[in-house]
mmCIF file of C-alpha atoms in Angstrom:
data_model
loop_
_atom_site.group_PDB
_atom_site.id
_atom_site.type_symbol
_atom_site.label_atom_id
_atom_site.label_comp_id
_atom_site.label_asym_id
_atom_site.label_seq_id
_atom_site.Cartn_x
_atom_site.Cartn_y
_atom_site.Cartn_z
ATOM 1 C CA GLY A 1 28.720 -44.228 -16.429
ATOM 2 C CA GLU A 2 26.642 -44.524 -19.706
ATOM 3 C CA ASN A 3 26.794 -41.802 -22.201
ATOM 4 C CA VAL A 4 24.163 -41.481 -25.192
ATOM 5 C CA GLU A 5 24.167 -38.619 -27.849
ATOM 6 C CA GLN A 6 21.693 -38.567 -30.017
ATOM 7 C CA HIS A 7 20.872 -36.482 -33.464
ATOM 8 C CA PRO A 8 19.767 -34.325 -34.713
ATOM 9 C CA SER A 9 18.410 -32.006 -32.481
ATOM 10 C CA THR A 10 15.888 -31.094 -34.390
ATOM 11 C CA LEU A 11 14.138 -32.327 -37.505
ATOM 12 C CA SER A 12 11.707 -31.363 -40.359
ATOM 13 C CA VAL A 13 9.965 -33.607 -42.554
ATOM 14 C CA GLN A 14 7.237 -33.124 -45.148
ATOM 15 C CA GLU A 15 4.262 -35.588 -44.431
ATOM 16 C CA GLY A 16 4.520 -38.693 -45.656
ATOM 17 C CA ASP A 17 8.527 -39.188 -46.247
ATOM 18 C CA SER A 18 10.483 -40.604 -43.634
ATOM 19 C CA ALA A 19 12.413 -39.524 -40.656
ATOM 20 C CA VAL A 20 15.299 -40.972 -38.819
ATOM 21 C CA ILE A 21 17.218 -40.403 -35.472
ATOM 22 C CA LYS A 22 20.223 -41.693 -34.634
ATOM 23 C CA CYS A 23 22.192 -42.802 -30.782
ATOM 24 C CA THR A 24 25.069 -44.025 -30.176
ATOM 25 C CA TYR A 25 25.814 -45.297 -26.154
ATOM 26 C CA SER A 26 29.450 -45.702 -24.325
ATOM 27 C CA ASP A 27 28.329 -48.804 -22.278
ATOM 28 C CA SER A 28 29.301 -51.970 -24.211
ATOM 29 C CA ALA A 29 27.183 -53.664 -21.322
ATOM 30 C CA SER A 30 24.190 -51.814 -22.498
ATOM 31 C CA ASN A 31 21.794 -54.410 -23.864
ATOM 32 C CA TYR A 32 17.841 -52.320 -23.577
ATOM 33 C CA PHE A 33 17.455 -49.457 -26.088
ATOM 34 C CA PRO A 34 13.716 -48.190 -25.636
ATOM 35 C CA TRP A 35 12.128 -44.887 -27.663
ATOM 36 C CA TYR A 36 10.302 -42.429 -25.967
ATOM 37 C CA LYS A 37 7.852 -40.073 -27.681
ATOM 38 C CA GLN A 38 7.021 -37.102 -25.242
ATOM 39 C CA GLU A 39 4.591 -34.364 -25.271
ATOM 40 C CA LEU A 40 5.088 -31.098 -23.547
ATOM 41 C CA GLY A 41 4.147 -31.896 -20.183
ATOM 42 C CA LYS A 42 3.614 -35.322 -20.591
ATOM 43 C CA ARG A 43 5.555 -38.390 -19.308
ATOM 44 C CA PRO A 44 7.394 -40.184 -22.118
ATOM 45 C CA GLN A 45 5.592 -42.680 -24.179
ATOM 46 C CA LEU A 46 7.338 -46.181 -25.287
ATOM 47 C CA ILE A 47 7.103 -46.187 -28.936
ATOM 48 C CA ILE A 48 9.317 -49.118 -29.515
ATOM 49 C CA ASP A 49 12.480 -50.810 -27.877
ATOM 50 C CA ILE A 50 15.105 -53.592 -28.726
ATOM 51 C CA ARG A 51 17.301 -55.555 -26.963
ATOM 52 C CA SER A 52 20.936 -56.388 -27.476
ATOM 53 C CA ASN A 53 20.277 -59.759 -29.031
ATOM 54 C CA VAL A 54 18.116 -58.059 -31.968
ATOM 55 C CA GLY A 55 19.260 -56.069 -34.852
ATOM 56 C CA GLU A 56 15.994 -55.027 -36.117
ATOM 57 C CA LYS A 57 12.462 -54.914 -34.969
ATOM 58 C CA LYS A 58 9.710 -53.183 -36.667
ATOM 59 C CA ASP A 59 5.984 -52.056 -35.550
ATOM 60 C CA GLN A 60 3.680 -50.902 -38.615
ATOM 61 C CA ARG A 61 5.559 -47.628 -39.323
ATOM 62 C CA ILE A 62 8.194 -47.477 -36.563
ATOM 63 C CA ALA A 63 11.303 -49.535 -36.840
ATOM 64 C CA VAL A 64 14.531 -49.755 -34.861
ATOM 65 C CA THR A 65 18.072 -50.860 -35.683
ATOM 66 C CA LEU A 66 20.564 -51.949 -33.479
ATOM 67 C CA ASN A 67 24.387 -52.118 -33.943
ATOM 68 C CA LYS A 68 25.874 -53.611 -31.248
ATOM 69 C CA THR A 69 29.762 -53.571 -32.682
ATOM 70 C CA ALA A 70 29.387 -49.672 -33.467
ATOM 71 C CA LYS A 71 27.416 -49.043 -30.498
ATOM 72 C CA HIS A 72 24.681 -47.325 -32.009
ATOM 73 C CA PHE A 73 20.795 -47.529 -32.783
ATOM 74 C CA SER A 74 18.255 -45.570 -34.982
ATOM 75 C CA LEU A 75 14.371 -44.966 -35.135
ATOM 76 C CA HIS A 76 13.020 -45.007 -38.555
ATOM 77 C CA ILE A 77 9.442 -43.394 -38.974
ATOM 78 C CA THR A 78 8.035 -44.203 -42.603
ATOM 79 C CA GLU A 79 4.917 -42.188 -44.036
ATOM 80 C CA THR A 80 5.130 -39.619 -41.190
ATOM 81 C CA GLN A 81 1.908 -37.689 -40.461
ATOM 82 C CA PRO A 82 1.328 -34.556 -38.413
ATOM 83 C CA GLU A 83 0.821 -36.650 -35.131
ATOM 84 C CA ASP A 84 4.025 -37.823 -35.316
ATOM 85 C CA SER A 85 5.606 -34.608 -34.271
ATOM 86 C CA ALA A 86 6.968 -34.305 -30.882
ATOM 87 C CA VAL A 87 9.860 -35.205 -29.002
ATOM 88 C CA TYR A 88 11.682 -38.535 -29.298
ATOM 89 C CA PHE A 89 14.112 -39.409 -26.907
ATOM 90 C CA CYS A 90 16.089 -42.540 -26.942
ATOM 91 C CA ALA A 91 17.804 -44.266 -24.152
ATOM 92 C CA ALA A 92 19.574 -46.905 -22.597
ATOM 93 C CA SER A 93 20.312 -49.018 -19.511
ATOM 94 C CA SER A 94 22.328 -52.140 -18.540
ATOM 95 C CA PRO A 95 21.712 -55.468 -16.750
ATOM 96 C CA GLY A 96 23.750 -54.377 -13.954
ATOM 97 C CA ASN A 97 21.989 -51.388 -12.451
ATOM 98 C CA GLU A 98 18.797 -51.266 -14.623
ATOM 99 C CA LYS A 99 19.403 -47.350 -14.813
ATOM 100 C CA LEU A 100 17.969 -45.451 -17.873
ATOM 101 C CA THR A 101 19.901 -42.899 -19.399
ATOM 102 C CA PHE A 102 18.381 -40.880 -21.707
ATOM 103 C CA GLY A 103 19.549 -38.957 -25.208
ATOM 104 C CA THR A 104 19.580 -35.539 -25.387
ATOM 105 C CA GLY A 105 16.261 -35.410 -27.514
ATOM 106 C CA THR A 106 14.753 -34.501 -31.306
ATOM 107 C CA ARG A 107 12.230 -32.221 -31.968
ATOM 108 C CA LEU A 108 10.448 -33.737 -34.868
ATOM 109 C CA THR A 109 8.134 -31.745 -36.723
ATOM 110 C CA ILE A 110 5.843 -33.047 -39.728
ATOM 111 C CA ILE A 111 4.856 -30.276 -42.035
ATOM 112 C CA PRO A 112 1.548 -30.769 -43.334
ATOM 113 C CA GLY B 1 0.233 -53.360 -17.298
ATOM 114 C CA ALA B 2 2.145 -51.650 -14.274
ATOM 115 C CA VAL B 3 0.968 -48.287 -13.339
ATOM 116 C CA VAL B 4 3.007 -45.780 -11.234
ATOM 117 C CA SER B 5 0.694 -42.679 -9.753
ATOM 118 C CA GLN B 6 2.584 -39.617 -9.252
ATOM 119 C CA HIS B 7 1.503 -36.970 -6.860
ATOM 120 C CA PRO B 8 0.674 -33.950 -7.012
ATOM 121 C CA SER B 9 0.566 -33.337 -10.996
ATOM 122 C CA TRP B 10 1.711 -29.580 -10.244
ATOM 123 C CA VAL B 11 2.729 -27.488 -7.176
ATOM 124 C CA ILE B 12 3.529 -23.922 -6.785
ATOM 125 C CA CYS B 13 5.370 -23.190 -3.715
ATOM 126 C CA LYS B 14 7.370 -20.409 -2.056
ATOM 127 C CA SER B 15 10.754 -20.426 -1.760
ATOM 128 C CA GLY B 16 12.776 -21.592 1.278
ATOM 129 C CA THR B 17 9.402 -23.952 1.362
ATOM 130 C CA SER B 18 9.950 -28.084 0.962
ATOM 131 C CA VAL B 19 7.484 -30.016 -1.300
ATOM 132 C CA LYS B 20 7.024 -33.892 -1.159
ATOM 133 C CA ILE B 21 6.576 -35.699 -4.300
ATOM 134 C CA GLU B 22 4.731 -38.887 -4.011
ATOM 135 C CA CYS B 23 4.846 -42.213 -6.527
ATOM 136 C CA ARG B 24 3.417 -45.141 -6.068
ATOM 137 C CA SER B 25 3.184 -48.525 -7.713
ATOM 138 C CA LEU B 26 -0.238 -49.510 -8.135
ATOM 139 C CA ASP B 27 -0.282 -53.154 -8.982
ATOM 140 C CA PHE B 28 3.184 -54.208 -8.845
ATOM 141 C CA GLN B 29 5.565 -53.956 -5.836
ATOM 142 C CA ALA B 30 8.115 -51.391 -6.866
ATOM 143 C CA THR B 31 11.802 -52.256 -5.432
ATOM 144 C CA THR B 32 13.392 -49.907 -7.150
ATOM 145 C CA MET B 33 11.978 -46.050 -8.144
ATOM 146 C CA PHE B 34 14.324 -43.848 -10.256
ATOM 147 C CA TRP B 35 13.673 -40.161 -10.107
ATOM 148 C CA TYR B 36 14.316 -37.773 -13.034
ATOM 149 C CA ARG B 37 14.399 -33.768 -13.463
ATOM 150 C CA GLN B 38 13.595 -32.613 -16.730
ATOM 151 C CA PHE B 39 13.898 -28.853 -17.522
ATOM 152 C CA PRO B 40 12.419 -27.155 -20.392
ATOM 153 C CA LYS B 41 13.395 -28.235 -23.842
ATOM 154 C CA GLN B 42 15.966 -30.642 -22.034
ATOM 155 C CA SER B 43 16.443 -34.250 -21.796
ATOM 156 C CA LEU B 44 15.147 -36.351 -18.431
ATOM 157 C CA MET B 45 18.280 -36.702 -16.398
ATOM 158 C CA LEU B 46 18.461 -38.737 -13.630
ATOM 159 C CA MET B 47 18.434 -37.465 -10.064
ATOM 160 C CA ALA B 48 18.772 -40.757 -7.979
ATOM 161 C CA THR B 49 17.620 -43.848 -7.741
ATOM 162 C CA SER B 50 15.576 -45.181 -4.057
ATOM 163 C CA ASN B 51 15.680 -48.862 -3.368
ATOM 164 C CA GLU B 52 13.232 -50.267 -0.633
ATOM 165 C CA GLY B 53 14.854 -50.312 2.682
ATOM 166 C CA SER B 54 17.835 -48.813 1.771
ATOM 167 C CA LYS B 55 19.355 -45.505 1.343
ATOM 168 C CA ALA B 56 18.925 -43.882 -2.175
ATOM 169 C CA THR B 57 21.826 -43.509 -4.649
ATOM 170 C CA TYR B 58 22.223 -39.925 -5.711
ATOM 171 C CA GLU B 59 23.799 -38.959 -9.366
ATOM 172 C CA GLN B 60 26.634 -37.035 -9.285
ATOM 173 C CA GLY B 61 26.165 -33.029 -8.667
ATOM 174 C CA VAL B 62 23.023 -33.767 -7.083
ATOM 175 C CA GLU B 63 22.595 -32.662 -3.539
ATOM 176 C CA LYS B 64 21.072 -35.578 -1.529
ATOM 177 C CA ASP B 65 20.628 -33.409 1.405
ATOM 178 C CA LYS B 66 18.250 -30.986 -0.732
ATOM 179 C CA PHE B 67 16.376 -34.113 -2.613
ATOM 180 C CA LEU B 68 15.518 -36.715 0.209
ATOM 181 C CA ILE B 69 14.025 -39.682 -0.873
ATOM 182 C CA ASN B 70 12.491 -41.864 0.866
ATOM 183 C CA HIS B 71 11.246 -45.596 0.029
ATOM 184 C CA ALA B 72 9.778 -47.129 2.921
ATOM 185 C CA SER B 73 7.505 -49.649 1.348
ATOM 186 C CA LEU B 74 7.609 -51.592 -1.808
ATOM 187 C CA THR B 75 4.689 -49.499 -3.453
ATOM 188 C CA LEU B 76 5.823 -46.052 -2.439
ATOM 189 C CA SER B 77 8.821 -43.798 -3.107
ATOM 190 C CA THR B 78 8.949 -40.055 -2.143
ATOM 191 C CA LEU B 79 11.193 -37.039 -3.165
ATOM 192 C CA THR B 80 11.227 -34.020 -1.021
ATOM 193 C CA VAL B 81 12.320 -31.101 -2.323
ATOM 194 C CA THR B 82 13.940 -28.871 0.489
ATOM 195 C CA SER B 83 14.132 -25.543 0.961
ATOM 196 C CA ALA B 84 13.262 -24.975 -2.809
ATOM 197 C CA HIS B 85 14.243 -22.012 -4.589
ATOM 198 C CA PRO B 86 13.657 -20.847 -8.216
ATOM 199 C CA GLU B 87 16.194 -22.699 -9.985
ATOM 200 C CA ASP B 88 14.325 -25.925 -8.792
ATOM 201 C CA SER B 89 11.342 -25.147 -10.592
ATOM 202 C CA SER B 90 11.176 -28.373 -12.917
ATOM 203 C CA PHE B 91 9.357 -31.381 -14.196
ATOM 204 C CA TYR B 92 10.183 -34.048 -11.882
ATOM 205 C CA ILE B 93 9.325 -37.573 -12.919
ATOM 206 C CA CYS B 94 9.688 -41.258 -11.299
ATOM 207 C CA SER B 95 9.891 -44.254 -13.360
ATOM 208 C CA ALA B 96 10.079 -47.701 -11.846
ATOM 209 C CA PRO B 97 11.408 -51.151 -13.851
ATOM 210 C CA ASP B 98 8.342 -53.302 -15.057
ATOM 211 C CA ARG B 99 9.647 -56.576 -14.315
ATOM 212 C CA GLY B 100 6.225 -57.708 -16.415
ATOM 213 C CA SER B 101 7.463 -56.313 -19.456
ATOM 214 C CA ALA B 102 11.072 -55.860 -18.889
ATOM 215 C CA GLY B 103 10.646 -51.947 -19.582
ATOM 216 C CA TYR B 104 10.012 -49.369 -17.737
ATOM 217 C CA THR B 105 6.662 -47.595 -16.087
ATOM 218 C CA PHE B 106 6.861 -43.374 -15.710
ATOM 219 C CA GLY B 107 4.649 -41.566 -12.904
ATOM 220 C CA SER B 108 2.814 -38.564 -14.739
ATOM 221 C CA GLY B 109 5.249 -36.171 -13.643
ATOM 222 C CA THR B 110 5.369 -33.023 -11.280
ATOM 223 C CA ARG B 111 5.258 -29.680 -12.673
ATOM 224 C CA LEU B 112 7.043 -27.472 -9.879
ATOM 225 C CA THR B 113 7.223 -23.936 -9.491
ATOM 226 C CA VAL B 114 9.401 -21.822 -7.059
ATOM 227 C CA VAL B 115 8.048 -18.324 -6.567
#
């Protein structure tokens, strides 16, 4: 089955700087790659996603890049703000079974 | 957008008892529901996939006799934790593919504490 690895597990960034979180996946058939932000005790909240027919997608301060050949994708947050502090998860799914496999998570802390 | 309502949001039960968690799709038909478990400071781990009208598919290592999943209608999937033990204490959350957005809709999660 799909295996998604995520790095780093923790990340501290000065407010205003950029944060980058990276994920790799194993199943070459995977075609949907969402990123979620999760507050403690809450459901994951989709912040951005990308499909395999696109290499990059941007939404204001958030961007995601996908390298299908290398099977890795990254989340980029620019101009970080204190409210960006949370746990972020990457995930991947394939068209066959729709199962969403999550990465191990990154605890992002924005230092004021 | 698509909404999945999950109840209860939290439950405390005694060891040996059973607990049922419900997930309802409110404005769409969820033919498939994924059930995840999340331990503190860990990721969401897929436990099983329920499909309306057929048996659930369990992930490796998940006891199907302990975690009973029923998907009797297009809008309701349930997870019953039977003979609960303290090690079953966790955050359980359901998710359904959102055909409209081609993404996934998550329930609000259930915090289960077994004492």
